[in-house]
Tab-separated table of C-alpha atoms and ligand atoms in Angstrom:
chain	number	residue	atom	x	y	z
A	22	MET	CA	98.192	124.501	106.825
A	23	ILE	CA	97.855	121.664	104.683
A	24	ASP	CA	95.588	119.157	106.087
A	25	GLY	CA	97.007	115.545	104.686
A	26	LYS	CA	94.637	113.321	106.963
A	27	GLU	CA	91.914	114.820	104.983
A	28	PHE	CA	93.368	115.073	101.597
A	29	ALA	CA	94.212	111.228	102.314
A	30	ARG	CA	90.553	110.342	103.621
A	31	GLN	CA	89.337	112.057	100.047
A	32	MET	CA	91.835	109.970	98.103
A	33	ARG	CA	90.575	106.859	99.811
A	34	SER	CA	86.933	107.319	99.089
A	35	LEU	CA	88.213	107.653	95.726
A	36	ILE	CA	90.284	104.496	95.534
A	37	ALA	CA	87.226	102.753	96.950
A	38	ASP	CA	85.277	104.039	94.147
A	39	GLU	CA	87.643	102.327	91.697
A	40	VAL	CA	88.612	99.697	93.100
A	41	SER	CA	84.404	99.152	92.408
A	42	LEU	CA	85.085	100.048	88.773
A	43	ALA	CA	87.602	97.678	88.799
A	44	LEU	CA	85.476	95.074	89.622
A	45	ARG	CA	82.914	95.808	87.557
A	46	GLU	CA	84.435	96.426	84.748
A	47	TYR	CA	87.227	94.230	84.760
A	48	ASP	CA	85.882	91.783	86.947
A	49	ILE	CA	89.043	92.779	88.987
A	50	CYS	CA	89.652	92.750	92.744
A	51	PRO	CA	93.049	94.821	93.825
A	52	THR	CA	94.891	92.890	96.125
A	53	LEU	CA	98.139	93.452	98.563
A	54	ASP	CA	100.019	91.174	100.101
A	55	VAL	CA	102.424	92.091	103.020
A	56	ILE	CA	105.552	90.318	104.218
A	57	ILE	CA	106.208	90.756	107.555
A	58	VAL	CA	109.381	89.142	109.876
A	59	GLY	CA	109.922	88.641	113.318
A	60	ASP	CA	107.927	91.057	115.896
A	61	ASP	CA	109.216	94.845	115.784
A	62	ALA	CA	106.448	96.103	117.597
A	63	ALA	CA	105.891	99.490	115.491
A	64	SER	CA	106.117	97.625	112.291
A	65	HIS	CA	103.338	95.346	113.531
A	66	VAL	CA	101.711	98.577	114.298
A	67	TYR	CA	102.600	100.204	110.397
A	68	VAL	CA	101.155	96.981	109.094
A	69	ASN	CA	97.769	96.737	110.841
A	70	ASN	CA	97.369	100.136	109.883
A	71	LYS	CA	98.049	99.493	106.208
A	72	GLU	CA	95.614	96.219	106.219
A	73	LYS	CA	92.906	98.283	108.138
A	74	ALA	CA	93.034	100.935	105.408
A	75	ALA	CA	93.390	98.596	102.517
A	76	ALA	CA	89.827	97.049	103.986
A	77	GLU	CA	88.399	100.411	104.198
A	78	THR	CA	88.894	100.474	100.218
A	79	GLY	CA	87.589	96.817	99.199
A	80	ILE	CA	91.283	95.868	98.280
A	81	GLY	CA	92.446	93.112	99.187
A	82	SER	CA	95.102	92.163	101.551
A	83	HIS	CA	96.583	89.220	103.189
A	84	ILE	CA	99.385	89.133	105.989
A	85	HIS	CA	102.156	86.723	106.380
A	86	ARG	CA	103.898	86.974	109.523
A	87	LEU	CA	106.862	85.014	109.186
A	88	PRO	CA	109.298	84.094	112.395
A	89	GLU	CA	112.315	86.276	113.302
A	90	ASP	CA	114.867	83.391	112.028
A	91	ILE	CA	113.233	82.667	108.908
A	92	SER	CA	116.073	81.998	106.359
A	93	GLN	CA	116.580	84.332	103.301
A	94	ALA	CA	115.916	81.320	100.826
A	95	ALA	CA	112.473	80.772	102.563
A	96	LEU	CA	111.654	84.184	102.357
A	97	LEU	CA	112.554	84.374	98.645
A	98	GLU	CA	110.387	81.471	98.030
A	99	LEU	CA	107.764	82.851	99.253
A	100	ILE	CA	107.998	86.201	97.136
A	101	THR	CA	108.274	83.729	94.294
A	102	SER	CA	105.426	82.215	94.663
A	103	LEU	CA	103.401	85.139	95.199
A	104	ASN	CA	105.040	86.645	92.014
A	105	ALA	CA	103.548	83.524	90.000
A	106	LYS	CA	100.153	84.101	91.894
A	107	SER	CA	97.761	86.176	89.215
A	108	GLY	CA	95.306	87.284	91.919
A	109	VAL	CA	98.002	88.937	93.756
A	110	HIS	CA	98.654	92.425	92.602
A	111	GLY	CA	101.212	94.317	95.016
A	112	ILE	CA	103.127	92.505	97.398
A	113	LEU	CA	105.424	94.205	99.832
A	114	VAL	CA	108.406	93.769	102.232
A	115	GLN	CA	108.143	95.894	105.513
A	116	MET	CA	111.239	96.686	106.556
A	117	PRO	CA	113.485	96.538	108.137
A	118	LEU	CA	113.997	92.820	108.382
A	119	PRO	CA	115.987	91.377	111.083
A	120	LYS	CA	119.936	91.636	110.206
A	121	HIS	CA	120.814	88.157	108.585
A	122	LEU	CA	117.850	89.191	105.844
A	123	SER	CA	118.765	90.947	103.174
A	124	GLY	CA	116.038	93.754	102.425
A	125	GLU	CA	118.029	94.376	99.286
A	126	ALA	CA	117.862	90.973	98.274
A	127	ALA	CA	114.161	90.569	99.143
A	128	LEU	CA	113.006	94.084	97.036
A	129	GLU	CA	115.015	92.502	93.908
A	130	LYS	CA	112.643	89.437	94.050
A	131	ILE	CA	109.347	91.238	93.878
A	132	ASP	CA	108.332	91.543	90.081
A	133	ALA	CA	108.961	95.325	89.665
A	134	TYR	CA	105.018	95.369	88.610
A	135	LYS	CA	104.328	94.121	91.794
A	136	ASP	CA	106.355	96.329	93.671
A	137	VAL	CA	103.617	98.965	95.074
A	138	ASP	CA	106.654	100.345	97.341
A	139	GLY	CA	108.334	101.387	94.434
A	140	PHE	CA	111.593	100.755	95.421
A	141	HIS	CA	112.755	98.257	92.873
A	142	ILE	CA	115.597	98.890	90.644
A	143	VAL	CA	113.104	98.820	87.687
A	144	ASN	CA	110.766	101.062	89.057
A	145	THR	CA	113.717	103.149	90.206
A	146	GLY	CA	115.390	103.244	86.674
A	147	THR	CA	111.917	104.136	85.191
A	148	LEU	CA	111.546	107.343	87.513
A	149	HIS	CA	115.021	108.249	86.826
A	150	GLY	CA	115.309	107.571	83.321
A	151	ALA	CA	114.180	108.647	80.219
A	152	SER	CA	111.452	105.514	79.434
A	153	ALA	CA	107.979	106.093	78.905
A	154	ARG	CA	107.298	102.697	80.642
A	155	ARG	CA	104.511	102.639	82.778
A	156	SER	CA	105.724	102.237	86.649
A	157	LEU	CA	105.197	102.525	90.007
A	158	ARG	CA	106.563	105.184	92.106
A	159	PRO	CA	107.239	105.482	95.788
A	160	CYS	CA	104.737	106.350	98.387
A	161	THR	CA	106.107	108.879	100.253
A	162	PRO	CA	107.650	111.584	97.507
A	163	SER	CA	104.024	110.684	95.529
A	164	GLY	CA	102.252	112.098	98.586
A	165	CYS	CA	104.745	115.141	98.684
A	166	MET	CA	103.946	115.991	95.050
A	167	MET	CA	99.964	115.645	95.591
A	168	LEU	CA	100.241	117.664	98.698
A	169	LEU	CA	102.346	120.721	97.012
A	170	GLU	CA	100.045	120.186	94.117
A	171	THR	CA	97.289	120.928	95.971
A	172	VAL	CA	98.906	124.950	97.041
A	173	ILE	CA	100.459	125.392	93.688
A	174	SER	CA	100.197	123.782	90.154
A	175	ASP	CA	103.081	125.364	88.681
A	176	ILE	CA	106.828	124.965	90.412
A	177	SER	CA	108.902	125.950	87.164
A	178	GLY	CA	111.868	127.355	87.717
A	179	LEU	CA	110.831	127.489	91.195
A	180	HIS	CA	113.627	127.341	93.898
A	181	ALA	CA	112.711	123.237	96.095
A	182	LEU	CA	115.585	122.578	98.157
A	183	VAL	CA	115.290	118.744	99.742
A	184	ILE	CA	117.169	118.124	102.823
A	185	GLY	CA	118.060	114.326	102.705
A	186	ARG	CA	119.187	112.153	100.467
A	187	SER	CA	117.649	108.229	100.833
A	188	HIS	CA	116.210	106.061	98.113
A	189	ILE	CA	113.336	105.966	100.024
A	190	VAL	CA	111.913	109.807	99.929
A	191	GLY	CA	114.885	112.606	99.275
A	192	ARG	CA	115.994	111.262	95.747
A	193	PRO	CA	113.320	110.703	94.577
A	194	VAL	CA	111.393	113.309	95.270
A	195	ALA	CA	114.247	115.363	94.000
A	196	GLU	CA	113.754	113.792	90.976
A	197	MET	CA	110.100	114.229	90.766
A	198	LEU	CA	110.453	118.506	91.421
A	199	LEU	CA	112.689	118.675	88.711
A	200	GLN	CA	110.657	116.979	86.051
A	201	LYS	CA	108.472	119.837	87.331
A	202	ASN	CA	111.100	121.709	86.104
A	203	ALA	CA	111.415	123.026	89.479
A	204	THR	CA	115.498	124.254	90.264
A	205	VAL	CA	116.256	121.447	92.903
A	206	THR	CA	118.999	121.325	95.678
A	207	ILE	CA	119.766	118.412	97.635
A	208	ALA	CA	121.279	118.418	100.909
A	209	HIS	CA	122.364	116.162	103.300
A	210	SER	CA	123.970	115.397	106.540
A	211	ARG	CA	127.588	116.613	105.182
A	212	THR	CA	126.127	119.843	103.614
A	213	ARG	CA	127.852	123.406	104.577
A	214	GLY	CA	125.887	126.348	105.219
A	215	LEU	CA	122.362	124.665	104.930
A	216	PRO	CA	120.805	127.891	107.068
A	217	GLU	CA	121.370	129.778	103.896
A	218	LEU	CA	120.225	127.622	101.166
A	219	VAL	CA	117.313	127.158	103.494
A	220	ARG	CA	116.302	131.236	103.383
A	221	GLN	CA	116.907	130.624	99.230
A	222	ALA	CA	114.113	127.885	99.002
A	223	ASP	CA	110.593	128.147	97.672
A	224	ILE	CA	109.733	124.794	98.248
A	225	LEU	CA	111.293	122.807	100.954
A	226	VAL	CA	111.310	119.285	101.634
A	227	ALA	CA	112.480	117.999	104.686
A	228	ALA	CA	113.441	114.768	105.414
A	229	VAL	CA	116.193	114.224	107.543
A	230	GLY	CA	114.571	112.739	110.737
A	231	ILE	CA	116.324	115.089	113.391
A	232	ALA	CA	113.422	116.698	115.650
A	233	GLU	CA	112.840	120.477	114.588
A	234	TYR	CA	116.138	120.793	112.856
A	235	VAL	CA	115.155	123.521	110.821
A	236	GLN	CA	114.693	126.588	112.200
A	237	GLY	CA	112.114	129.129	111.621
A	238	ASP	CA	114.223	132.476	110.980
A	239	TRP	CA	115.576	129.851	108.404
A	240	ILE	CA	112.182	129.694	106.046
A	241	LYS	CA	111.743	132.238	103.262
A	242	LYS	CA	108.664	134.314	103.732
A	243	GLY	CA	105.925	132.341	101.522
A	244	ALA	CA	107.878	129.433	101.159
A	245	ILE	CA	105.591	126.263	100.703
A	246	ILE	CA	107.081	123.140	103.474
A	247	LEU	CA	106.698	119.364	103.402
A	248	ASP	CA	107.857	118.025	106.792
A	249	VAL	CA	108.025	114.342	106.252
A	250	GLY	CA	109.900	113.931	109.651
A	251	ILE	CA	108.128	112.005	112.085
A	252	ASN	CA	110.388	112.311	115.530
A	253	ARG	CA	108.749	111.328	118.917
A	254	VAL	CA	110.064	113.387	121.472
A	255	GLU	CA	109.114	114.280	125.519
A	256	ARG	CA	107.811	117.659	126.051
A	257	ASP	CA	106.215	118.747	129.640
A	258	GLY	CA	106.171	115.295	130.945
A	259	LYS	CA	104.265	114.528	127.628
A	260	ARG	CA	105.488	112.163	124.665
A	261	LYS	CA	104.565	113.984	121.194
A	262	LEU	CA	105.686	113.402	117.790
A	263	VAL	CA	107.101	116.147	115.573
A	264	GLY	CA	108.201	116.830	112.428
A	265	ASP	CA	111.752	118.129	110.797
A	266	VAL	CA	110.974	122.001	111.103
A	267	ASP	CA	110.011	124.220	114.286
A	268	PHE	CA	106.424	124.016	113.139
A	269	SER	CA	104.972	126.980	115.338
A	270	ALA	CA	107.629	129.417	113.975
A	271	ALA	CA	107.391	128.187	110.456
A	272	LEU	CA	103.831	128.605	110.811
A	273	GLU	CA	104.558	132.446	111.117
A	274	ARG	CA	106.579	132.960	107.632
A	275	ALA	CA	105.346	130.024	105.142
A	276	ARG	CA	102.786	130.030	102.747
A	277	ALA	CA	101.970	126.698	103.384
A	278	ILE	CA	103.216	123.873	105.815
A	279	THR	CA	102.451	119.955	106.131
A	280	PRO	CA	101.875	120.018	110.054
A	281	VAL	CA	103.210	116.687	111.880
A	282	PRO	CA	101.115	114.366	112.358
A	283	GLY	CA	98.409	114.310	109.862
A	284	GLY	CA	100.408	116.218	106.878
A	285	ILE	CA	102.434	113.703	104.761
A	286	GLY	CA	102.283	110.451	107.136
A	287	PRO	CA	98.901	109.846	106.327
A	288	MET	CA	99.642	110.344	102.407
A	289	THR	CA	102.080	107.072	102.285
A	290	ILE	CA	99.345	104.594	102.872
A	291	ALA	CA	96.851	106.439	100.357
A	292	CYS	CA	99.626	106.360	98.178
A	293	LEU	CA	100.200	102.136	98.889
A	294	LEU	CA	97.031	101.691	98.039
A	295	GLN	CA	96.843	103.974	94.545
A	296	ASN	CA	99.813	101.545	93.733
A	297	THR	CA	97.983	98.387	94.305
A	298	VAL	CA	95.112	99.830	91.734
A	299	TYR	CA	97.657	100.884	89.288
A	300	ALA	CA	99.982	97.624	90.151
A	301	ALA	CA	96.417	96.065	89.063
A	302	TYR	CA	95.825	97.918	86.024
A	303	LEU	CA	99.869	97.050	84.858
A	304	GLN	CA	99.301	93.329	85.659
A	305	HIS	CA	96.085	93.216	83.371
A	306	ASP	CA	97.412	95.791	80.736
A	307	LEU	CA	94.822	98.085	80.839
A	308	PRO	CA	96.708	101.201	80.543
A	309	GLU	CA	93.547	103.479	79.597
A	310	ALA	CA	92.004	102.071	83.045
A	311	TYR	CA	95.772	103.515	84.316
A	312	ALA	CA	95.444	106.601	82.533
A	313	ALA	CA	91.735	107.671	83.614
A	314	PHE	CA	92.657	106.477	87.402
A	315	GLU	CA	95.818	108.521	87.260
A	316	GLY	CA	93.633	111.606	86.100
A	317	LYS	CA	90.896	111.071	88.561
A	318	ILE	CA	93.775	111.611	91.441
A	319	LYS	CA	95.327	114.336	89.761
A	320	ASP	CA	91.940	116.076	89.928
A	321	LEU	CA	91.588	115.717	93.397
A	322	SER	CA	94.997	117.419	94.014
A	323	HIS	CA	93.469	120.161	92.211
A	324	SER	CA	90.480	120.628	93.536
A	325	PHE	CA	91.347	120.138	96.953
A	326	ASN	CA	91.247	123.147	99.204
A	327	PRO	CA	94.419	123.002	101.529
A	328	SER	CA	93.428	124.382	104.628
A	329	HIS	CA	90.441	123.154	105.945
A	330	GLU	CA	89.907	125.573	108.588
B	30	LIG	N1	108.930	100.886	107.086
B	30	LIG	C1	108.523	101.425	107.310
B	30	LIG	N2	107.991	102.244	106.473
B	30	LIG	C2	107.848	101.678	105.454
B	30	LIG	C3	107.574	101.277	104.312
B	30	LIG	O1	106.953	102.827	103.387
B	30	LIG	N3	107.650	100.383	103.061
B	30	LIG	C4	108.186	99.415	103.555
B	30	LIG	N4	108.072	98.095	102.704
B	30	LIG	N5	108.826	98.909	104.909
B	30	LIG	C5	108.360	100.528	105.595
């Protein structure tokens, strides 16, 4: 079992040290501004968790709670004003937005160097392109790669199957795996013969959003499984969270697997905080500090013992 909750805890501790260093050495307090529109209860829980995690690491945060009926123009105006503030390093617009607002327009308005979600077209382009420009990478895929590195450092030539082609997880994680020289297949809702593909996968990233969709007996013996799914189900009259993979069956066959909850989930917020520090270094033109911080995070992945049992 890959203990993502523990890894994320160690990462937050490392980020807290980095925030102290940024203050001491550069007089910078990395700061995150989150915009949330409307009253969606789940989104408010997510945003409150982000605020709590930021506070724990010393990252400054400010939540902008906007009414459901705010206009597109007013939302874009707020983003423009945050772009212009030098004390704001990260901007995040919580999705989904109410139907009358364009999430795409909001994302494109954010300064790419402040886009801590890594969703802006410039950050997407940098991830998929050949540019050496430093950028902000999307959080969940980054979390997947970090946990993968705790199990195996060289994935060159291995077959990685990504189930899901979303712009938030599937596509960026496929690109990251490819950059590490894996042989990558992307499967999705129209894919035929999925069980056969899963049987060939040394690394499986499941990001379909369907409870226990991947059956245990599809899984190759010794495979490494990263389960991105967070699905609410009812079992024996109780509500619980399960992933996209039949966990108990997969546990028998896999070399390593992330549990749900406590696997990939906690990594997303940790990576958001990490991106806020990167964003501060990018905006203050501190490439050495950025690279040094990146090195510390890599060291954590390599030294972490994935199963704390
Ligand atoms: N809604 C659910 N997850 C996320 C996330 O990671 N970022 C944003 N901006 N909105 C979300």
